[in-house]
mmCIF file of C-alpha atoms in Angstrom:
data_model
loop_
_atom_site.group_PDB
_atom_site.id
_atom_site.type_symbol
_atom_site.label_atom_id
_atom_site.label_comp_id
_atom_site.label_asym_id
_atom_site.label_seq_id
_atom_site.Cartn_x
_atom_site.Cartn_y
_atom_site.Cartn_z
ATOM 1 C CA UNK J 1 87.465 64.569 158.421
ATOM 2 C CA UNK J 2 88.192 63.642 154.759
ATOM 3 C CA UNK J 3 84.428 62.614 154.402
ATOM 4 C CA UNK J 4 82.928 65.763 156.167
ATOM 5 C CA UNK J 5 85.082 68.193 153.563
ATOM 6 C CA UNK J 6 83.765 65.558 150.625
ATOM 7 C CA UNK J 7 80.005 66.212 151.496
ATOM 8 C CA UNK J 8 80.410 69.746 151.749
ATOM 9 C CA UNK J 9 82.030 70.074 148.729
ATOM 10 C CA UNK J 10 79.253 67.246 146.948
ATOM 11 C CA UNK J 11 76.833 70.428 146.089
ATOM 12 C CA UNK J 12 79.217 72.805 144.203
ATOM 13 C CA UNK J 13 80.460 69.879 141.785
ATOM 14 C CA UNK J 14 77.325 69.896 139.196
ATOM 15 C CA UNK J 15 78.188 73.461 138.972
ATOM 16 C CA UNK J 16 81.683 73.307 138.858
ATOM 17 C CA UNK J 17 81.434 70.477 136.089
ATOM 18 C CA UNK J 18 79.077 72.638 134.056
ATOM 19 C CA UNK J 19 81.442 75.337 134.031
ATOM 20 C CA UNK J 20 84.229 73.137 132.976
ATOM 21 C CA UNK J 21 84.233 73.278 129.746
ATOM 22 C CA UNK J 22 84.249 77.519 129.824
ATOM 23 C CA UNK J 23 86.877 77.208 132.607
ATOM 24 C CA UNK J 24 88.788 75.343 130.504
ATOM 25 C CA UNK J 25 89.070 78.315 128.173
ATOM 26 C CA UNK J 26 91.643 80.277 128.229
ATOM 27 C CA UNK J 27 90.202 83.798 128.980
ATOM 28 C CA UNK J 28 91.425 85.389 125.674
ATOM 29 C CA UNK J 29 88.845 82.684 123.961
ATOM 30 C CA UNK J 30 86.081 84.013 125.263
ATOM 31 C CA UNK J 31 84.350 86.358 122.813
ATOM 32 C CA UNK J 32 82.892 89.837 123.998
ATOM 33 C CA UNK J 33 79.765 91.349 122.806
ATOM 34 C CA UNK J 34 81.892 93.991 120.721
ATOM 35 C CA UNK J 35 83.806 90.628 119.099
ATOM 36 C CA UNK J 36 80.556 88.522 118.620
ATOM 37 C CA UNK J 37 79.011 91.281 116.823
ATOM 38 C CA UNK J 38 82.387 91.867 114.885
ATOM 39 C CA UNK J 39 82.192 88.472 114.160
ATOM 40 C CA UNK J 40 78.995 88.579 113.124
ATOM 41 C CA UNK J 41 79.070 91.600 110.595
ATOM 42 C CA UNK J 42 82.286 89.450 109.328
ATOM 43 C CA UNK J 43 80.575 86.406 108.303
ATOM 44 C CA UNK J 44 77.156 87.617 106.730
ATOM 45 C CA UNK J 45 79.562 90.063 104.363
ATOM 46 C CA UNK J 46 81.169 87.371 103.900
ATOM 47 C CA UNK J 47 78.162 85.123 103.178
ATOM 48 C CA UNK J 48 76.472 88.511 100.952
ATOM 49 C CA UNK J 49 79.321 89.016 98.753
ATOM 50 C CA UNK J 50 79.908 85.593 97.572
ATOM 51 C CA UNK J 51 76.563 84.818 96.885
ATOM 52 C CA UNK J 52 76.477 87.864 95.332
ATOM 53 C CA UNK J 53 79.568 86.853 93.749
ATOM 54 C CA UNK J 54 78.198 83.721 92.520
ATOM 55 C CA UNK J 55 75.045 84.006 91.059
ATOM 56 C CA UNK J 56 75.377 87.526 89.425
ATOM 57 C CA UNK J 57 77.556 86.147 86.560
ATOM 58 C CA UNK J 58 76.723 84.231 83.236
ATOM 59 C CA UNK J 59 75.175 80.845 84.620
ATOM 60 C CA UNK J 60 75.118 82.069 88.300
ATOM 61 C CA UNK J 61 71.411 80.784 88.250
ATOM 62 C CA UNK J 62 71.083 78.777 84.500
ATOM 63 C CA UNK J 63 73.717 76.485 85.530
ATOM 64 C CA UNK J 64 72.987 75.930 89.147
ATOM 65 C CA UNK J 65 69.910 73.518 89.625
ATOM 66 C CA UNK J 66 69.796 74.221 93.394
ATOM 67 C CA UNK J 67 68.646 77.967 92.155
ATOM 68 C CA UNK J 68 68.309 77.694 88.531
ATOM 69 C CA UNK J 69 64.482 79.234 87.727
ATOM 70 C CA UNK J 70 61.643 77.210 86.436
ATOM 71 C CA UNK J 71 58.979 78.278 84.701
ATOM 72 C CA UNK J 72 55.852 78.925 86.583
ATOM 73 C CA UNK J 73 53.835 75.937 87.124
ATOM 74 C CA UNK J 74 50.853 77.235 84.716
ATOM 75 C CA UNK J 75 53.397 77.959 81.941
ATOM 76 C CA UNK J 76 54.997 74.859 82.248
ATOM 77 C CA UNK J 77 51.279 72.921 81.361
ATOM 78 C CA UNK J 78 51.981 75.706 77.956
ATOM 79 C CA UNK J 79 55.769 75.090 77.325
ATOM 80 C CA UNK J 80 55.028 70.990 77.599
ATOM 81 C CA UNK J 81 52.522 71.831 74.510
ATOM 82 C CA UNK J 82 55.120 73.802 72.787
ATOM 83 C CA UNK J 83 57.417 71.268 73.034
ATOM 84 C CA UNK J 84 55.793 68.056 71.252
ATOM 85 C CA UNK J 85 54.799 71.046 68.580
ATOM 86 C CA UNK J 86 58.518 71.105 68.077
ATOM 87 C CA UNK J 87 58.816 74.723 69.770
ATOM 88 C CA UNK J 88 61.428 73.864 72.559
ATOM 89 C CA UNK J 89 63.637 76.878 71.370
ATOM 90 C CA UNK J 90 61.293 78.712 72.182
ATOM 91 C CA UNK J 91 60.615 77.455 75.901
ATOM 92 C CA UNK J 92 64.411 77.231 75.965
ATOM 93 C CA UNK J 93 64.907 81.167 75.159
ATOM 94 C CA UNK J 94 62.120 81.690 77.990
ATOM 95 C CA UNK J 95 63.965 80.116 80.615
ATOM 96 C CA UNK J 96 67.105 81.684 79.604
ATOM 97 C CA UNK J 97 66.107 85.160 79.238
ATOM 98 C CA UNK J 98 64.823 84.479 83.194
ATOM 99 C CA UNK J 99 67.770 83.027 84.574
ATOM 100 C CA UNK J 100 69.735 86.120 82.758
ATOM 101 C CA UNK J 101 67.506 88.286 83.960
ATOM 102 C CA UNK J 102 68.230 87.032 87.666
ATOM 103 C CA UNK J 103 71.823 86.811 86.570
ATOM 104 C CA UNK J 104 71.790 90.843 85.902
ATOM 105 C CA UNK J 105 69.445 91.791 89.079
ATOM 106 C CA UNK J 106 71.564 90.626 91.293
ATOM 107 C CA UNK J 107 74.285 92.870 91.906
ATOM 108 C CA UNK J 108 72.000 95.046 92.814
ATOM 109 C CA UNK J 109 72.255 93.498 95.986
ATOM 110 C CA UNK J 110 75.342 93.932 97.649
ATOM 111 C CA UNK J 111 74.575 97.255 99.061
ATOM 112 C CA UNK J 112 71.665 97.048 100.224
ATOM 113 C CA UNK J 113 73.146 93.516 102.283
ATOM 114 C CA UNK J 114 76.010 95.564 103.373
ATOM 115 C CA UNK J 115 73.576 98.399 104.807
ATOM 116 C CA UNK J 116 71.613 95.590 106.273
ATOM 117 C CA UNK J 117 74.636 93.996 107.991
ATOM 118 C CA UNK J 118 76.687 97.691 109.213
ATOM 119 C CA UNK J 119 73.676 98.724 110.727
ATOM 120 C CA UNK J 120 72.637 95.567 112.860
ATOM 121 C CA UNK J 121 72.542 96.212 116.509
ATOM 122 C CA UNK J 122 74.514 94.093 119.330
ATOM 123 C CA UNK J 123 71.262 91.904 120.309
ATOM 124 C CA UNK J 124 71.099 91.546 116.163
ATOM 125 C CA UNK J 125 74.269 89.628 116.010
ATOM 126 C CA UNK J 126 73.973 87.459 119.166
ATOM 127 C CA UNK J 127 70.475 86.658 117.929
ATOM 128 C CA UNK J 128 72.118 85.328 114.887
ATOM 129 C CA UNK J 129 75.025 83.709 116.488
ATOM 130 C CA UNK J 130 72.993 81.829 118.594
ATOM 131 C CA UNK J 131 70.616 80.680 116.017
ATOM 132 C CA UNK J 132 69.844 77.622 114.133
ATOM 133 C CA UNK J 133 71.041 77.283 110.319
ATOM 134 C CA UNK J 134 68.764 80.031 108.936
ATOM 135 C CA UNK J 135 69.146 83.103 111.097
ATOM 136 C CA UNK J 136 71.426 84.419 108.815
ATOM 137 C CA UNK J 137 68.533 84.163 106.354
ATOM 138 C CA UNK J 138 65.771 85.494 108.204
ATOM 139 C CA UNK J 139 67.679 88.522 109.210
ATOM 140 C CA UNK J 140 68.459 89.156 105.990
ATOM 141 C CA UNK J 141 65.025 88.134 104.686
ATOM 142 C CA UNK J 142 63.287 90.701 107.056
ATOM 143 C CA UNK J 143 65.427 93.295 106.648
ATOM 144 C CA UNK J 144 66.102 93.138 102.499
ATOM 145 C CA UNK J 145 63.315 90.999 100.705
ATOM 146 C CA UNK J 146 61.218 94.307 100.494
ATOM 147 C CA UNK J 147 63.720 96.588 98.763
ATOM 148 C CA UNK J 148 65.389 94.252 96.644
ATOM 149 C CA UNK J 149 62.374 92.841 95.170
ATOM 150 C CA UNK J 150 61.631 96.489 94.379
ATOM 151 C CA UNK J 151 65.405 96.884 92.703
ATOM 152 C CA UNK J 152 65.389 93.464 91.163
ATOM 153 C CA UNK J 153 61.538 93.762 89.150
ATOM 154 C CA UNK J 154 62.814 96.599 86.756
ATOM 155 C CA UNK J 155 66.147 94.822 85.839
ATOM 156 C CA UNK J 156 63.988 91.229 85.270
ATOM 157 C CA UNK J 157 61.298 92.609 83.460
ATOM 158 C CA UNK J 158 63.640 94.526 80.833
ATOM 159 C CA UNK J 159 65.695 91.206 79.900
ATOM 160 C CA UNK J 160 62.199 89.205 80.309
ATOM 161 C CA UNK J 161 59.951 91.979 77.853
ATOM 162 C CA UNK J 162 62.507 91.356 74.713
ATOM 163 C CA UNK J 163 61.144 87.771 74.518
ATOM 164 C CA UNK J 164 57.565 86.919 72.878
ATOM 165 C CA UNK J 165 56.839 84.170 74.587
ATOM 166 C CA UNK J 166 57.163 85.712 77.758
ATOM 167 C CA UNK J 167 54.662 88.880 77.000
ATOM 168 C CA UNK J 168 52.420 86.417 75.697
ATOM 169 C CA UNK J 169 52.583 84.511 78.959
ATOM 170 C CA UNK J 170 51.034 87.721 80.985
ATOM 171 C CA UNK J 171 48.773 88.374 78.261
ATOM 172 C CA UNK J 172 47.020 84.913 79.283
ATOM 173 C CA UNK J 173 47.760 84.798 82.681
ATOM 174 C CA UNK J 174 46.585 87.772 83.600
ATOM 175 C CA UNK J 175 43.246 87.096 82.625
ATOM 176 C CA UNK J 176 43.323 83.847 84.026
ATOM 177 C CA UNK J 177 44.802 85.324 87.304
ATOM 178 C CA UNK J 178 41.397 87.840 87.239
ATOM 179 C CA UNK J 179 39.379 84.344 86.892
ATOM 180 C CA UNK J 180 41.164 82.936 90.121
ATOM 181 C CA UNK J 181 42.675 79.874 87.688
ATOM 182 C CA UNK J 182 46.165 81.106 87.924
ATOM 183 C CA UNK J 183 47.841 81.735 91.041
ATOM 184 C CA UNK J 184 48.407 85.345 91.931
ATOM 185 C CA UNK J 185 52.580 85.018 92.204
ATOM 186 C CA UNK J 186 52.161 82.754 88.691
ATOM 187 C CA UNK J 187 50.198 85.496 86.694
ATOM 188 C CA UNK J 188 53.085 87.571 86.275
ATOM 189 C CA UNK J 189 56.348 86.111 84.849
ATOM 190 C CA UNK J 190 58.708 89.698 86.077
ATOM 191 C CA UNK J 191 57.054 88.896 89.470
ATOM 192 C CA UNK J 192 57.508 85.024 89.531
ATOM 193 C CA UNK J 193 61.590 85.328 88.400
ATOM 194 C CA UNK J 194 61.837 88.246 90.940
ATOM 195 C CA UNK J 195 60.912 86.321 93.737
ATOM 196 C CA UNK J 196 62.905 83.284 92.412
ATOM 197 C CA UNK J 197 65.785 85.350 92.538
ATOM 198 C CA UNK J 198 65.550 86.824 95.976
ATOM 199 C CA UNK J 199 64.915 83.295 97.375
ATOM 200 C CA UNK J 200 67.889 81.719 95.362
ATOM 201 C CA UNK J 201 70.244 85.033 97.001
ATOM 202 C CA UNK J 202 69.315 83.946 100.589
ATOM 203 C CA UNK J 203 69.620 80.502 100.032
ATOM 204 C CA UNK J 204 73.250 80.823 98.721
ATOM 205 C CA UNK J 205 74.133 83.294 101.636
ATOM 206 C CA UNK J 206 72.538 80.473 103.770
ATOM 207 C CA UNK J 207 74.955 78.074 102.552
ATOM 208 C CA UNK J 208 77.619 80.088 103.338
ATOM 209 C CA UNK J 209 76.761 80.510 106.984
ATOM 210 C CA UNK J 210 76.343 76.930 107.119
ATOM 211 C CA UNK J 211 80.046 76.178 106.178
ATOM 212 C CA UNK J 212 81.493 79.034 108.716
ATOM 213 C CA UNK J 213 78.937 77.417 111.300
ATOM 214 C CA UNK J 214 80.643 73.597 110.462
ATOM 215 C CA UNK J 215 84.087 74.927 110.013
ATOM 216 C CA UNK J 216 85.034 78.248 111.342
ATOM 217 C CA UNK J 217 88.663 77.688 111.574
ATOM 218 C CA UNK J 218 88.632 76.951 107.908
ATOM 219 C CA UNK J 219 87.552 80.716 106.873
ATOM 220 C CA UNK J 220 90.948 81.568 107.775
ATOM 221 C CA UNK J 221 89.471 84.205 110.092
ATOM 222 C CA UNK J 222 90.423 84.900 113.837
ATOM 223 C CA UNK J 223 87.440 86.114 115.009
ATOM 224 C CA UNK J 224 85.023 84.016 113.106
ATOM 225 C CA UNK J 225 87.213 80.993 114.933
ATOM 226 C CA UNK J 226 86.587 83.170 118.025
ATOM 227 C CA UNK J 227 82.855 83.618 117.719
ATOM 228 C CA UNK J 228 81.441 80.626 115.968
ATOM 229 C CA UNK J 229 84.047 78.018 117.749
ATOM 230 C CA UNK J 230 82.659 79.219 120.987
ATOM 231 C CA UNK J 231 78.619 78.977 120.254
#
């Protein structure tokens, strides 16, 4: 009798066992839509305003080398020239003025993220939830890289414009561009810090999403333990 009730109950067990681990939950720990996408909103504010935060202060890009701004490659070949003529200052004041100039664009920001984030749908934040490490980037990325490269290029190119060095730059390189020797993105130093920036702002806000994805219990938040402890 015992072994007749066994085999009958042999076909519900792989489903039973994959539930387990939900089952186990109590029901409070299960997040609704409304709480993922609560939680959601939560963490990429979160994630915006302390990259935000972070790099739009003195050194926020200058004296972080995971964003800090290089000189285009084709200046570079220049400022190596400058430099055994004894004009480093000069190459140094360059890379300054850009890293400043990132340093003062982005503010400009936090907005524009926050408009991004309030007005994400349901699907938006379960998409994101359920992602890999950069959906927090991409979302932002497709919804923001447009308009803040439009906000960011007249901030850059009024701290880049006071240096010499750097209007003699475009002078070159935009012939050179016309002449297909420089790269299109290098021929323009406003353009090449502008898109320096916008990358460096999404990869901060990606490393933010990474530590609330490895440790959600240490944001201190309920419902980012809620959301991100359960996916």
């Amino acid at each position: 009798m015992k072994r007749r009730a066994l085999a009958r109950a042999l076909p519900v067990l792989p489903a039973f066992l994959l539930l387990g681990p939900a089952l186990s939950r109590p029901a409070w720990a299960v997040p609704t839509s409304t709480e993922a996408t609560s939680g959601i909103r939560t963490a990429l504010e979160r994630g915006a305003a302390s990259a935000v935060e972070l790099l739009g202060r003195p050194d926020g890009f200058l004296g972080n080398p995971q964003v800090r701004i290089p000189l285009p490659p084709a200046l570079e070949q220049v400022a190596s020239v400058l430099r055994l003529m004894g004009q480093q200052r000069r190459v140094d004041e360059l890379v300054t003025a850009m890293n400043r100039a990132a340093e003062a664009a982005v503010p400009e920001a936090k907005a524009l993220l926050v408009d991004a984030v309030r007005s994400m749908s349901v699907q938006d934040a379960l998409d994101v939830v359920r992602g890999g490490d950069t959906a927090v980037t991409d979302f932002f990325a497709g919804r923001t890289r447009q308009p803040l490269t439009q906000r960011f290029l007249p901030i850059v190119t009024r701290a880049t414009e006071k240096v010499a060095l750097a209007q003699s730059y475009n002078e070159l390189a935009g012939r050179a561009g016309t002449l297909g020797l420089v790269r299109a993105e290098d021929a323009n130093l406003e353009r090449h810090v502008t898109a320096k920036a916008v990358d460096g702002l999404f990869f901060m806000i990606g490393e933010e999403e990474r530590r609330i994805r490895r440790d959600p219990v240490g944001t201190g938040s309920a419902i980012l333990q809620k959301v991100f402890g359960r996916f």
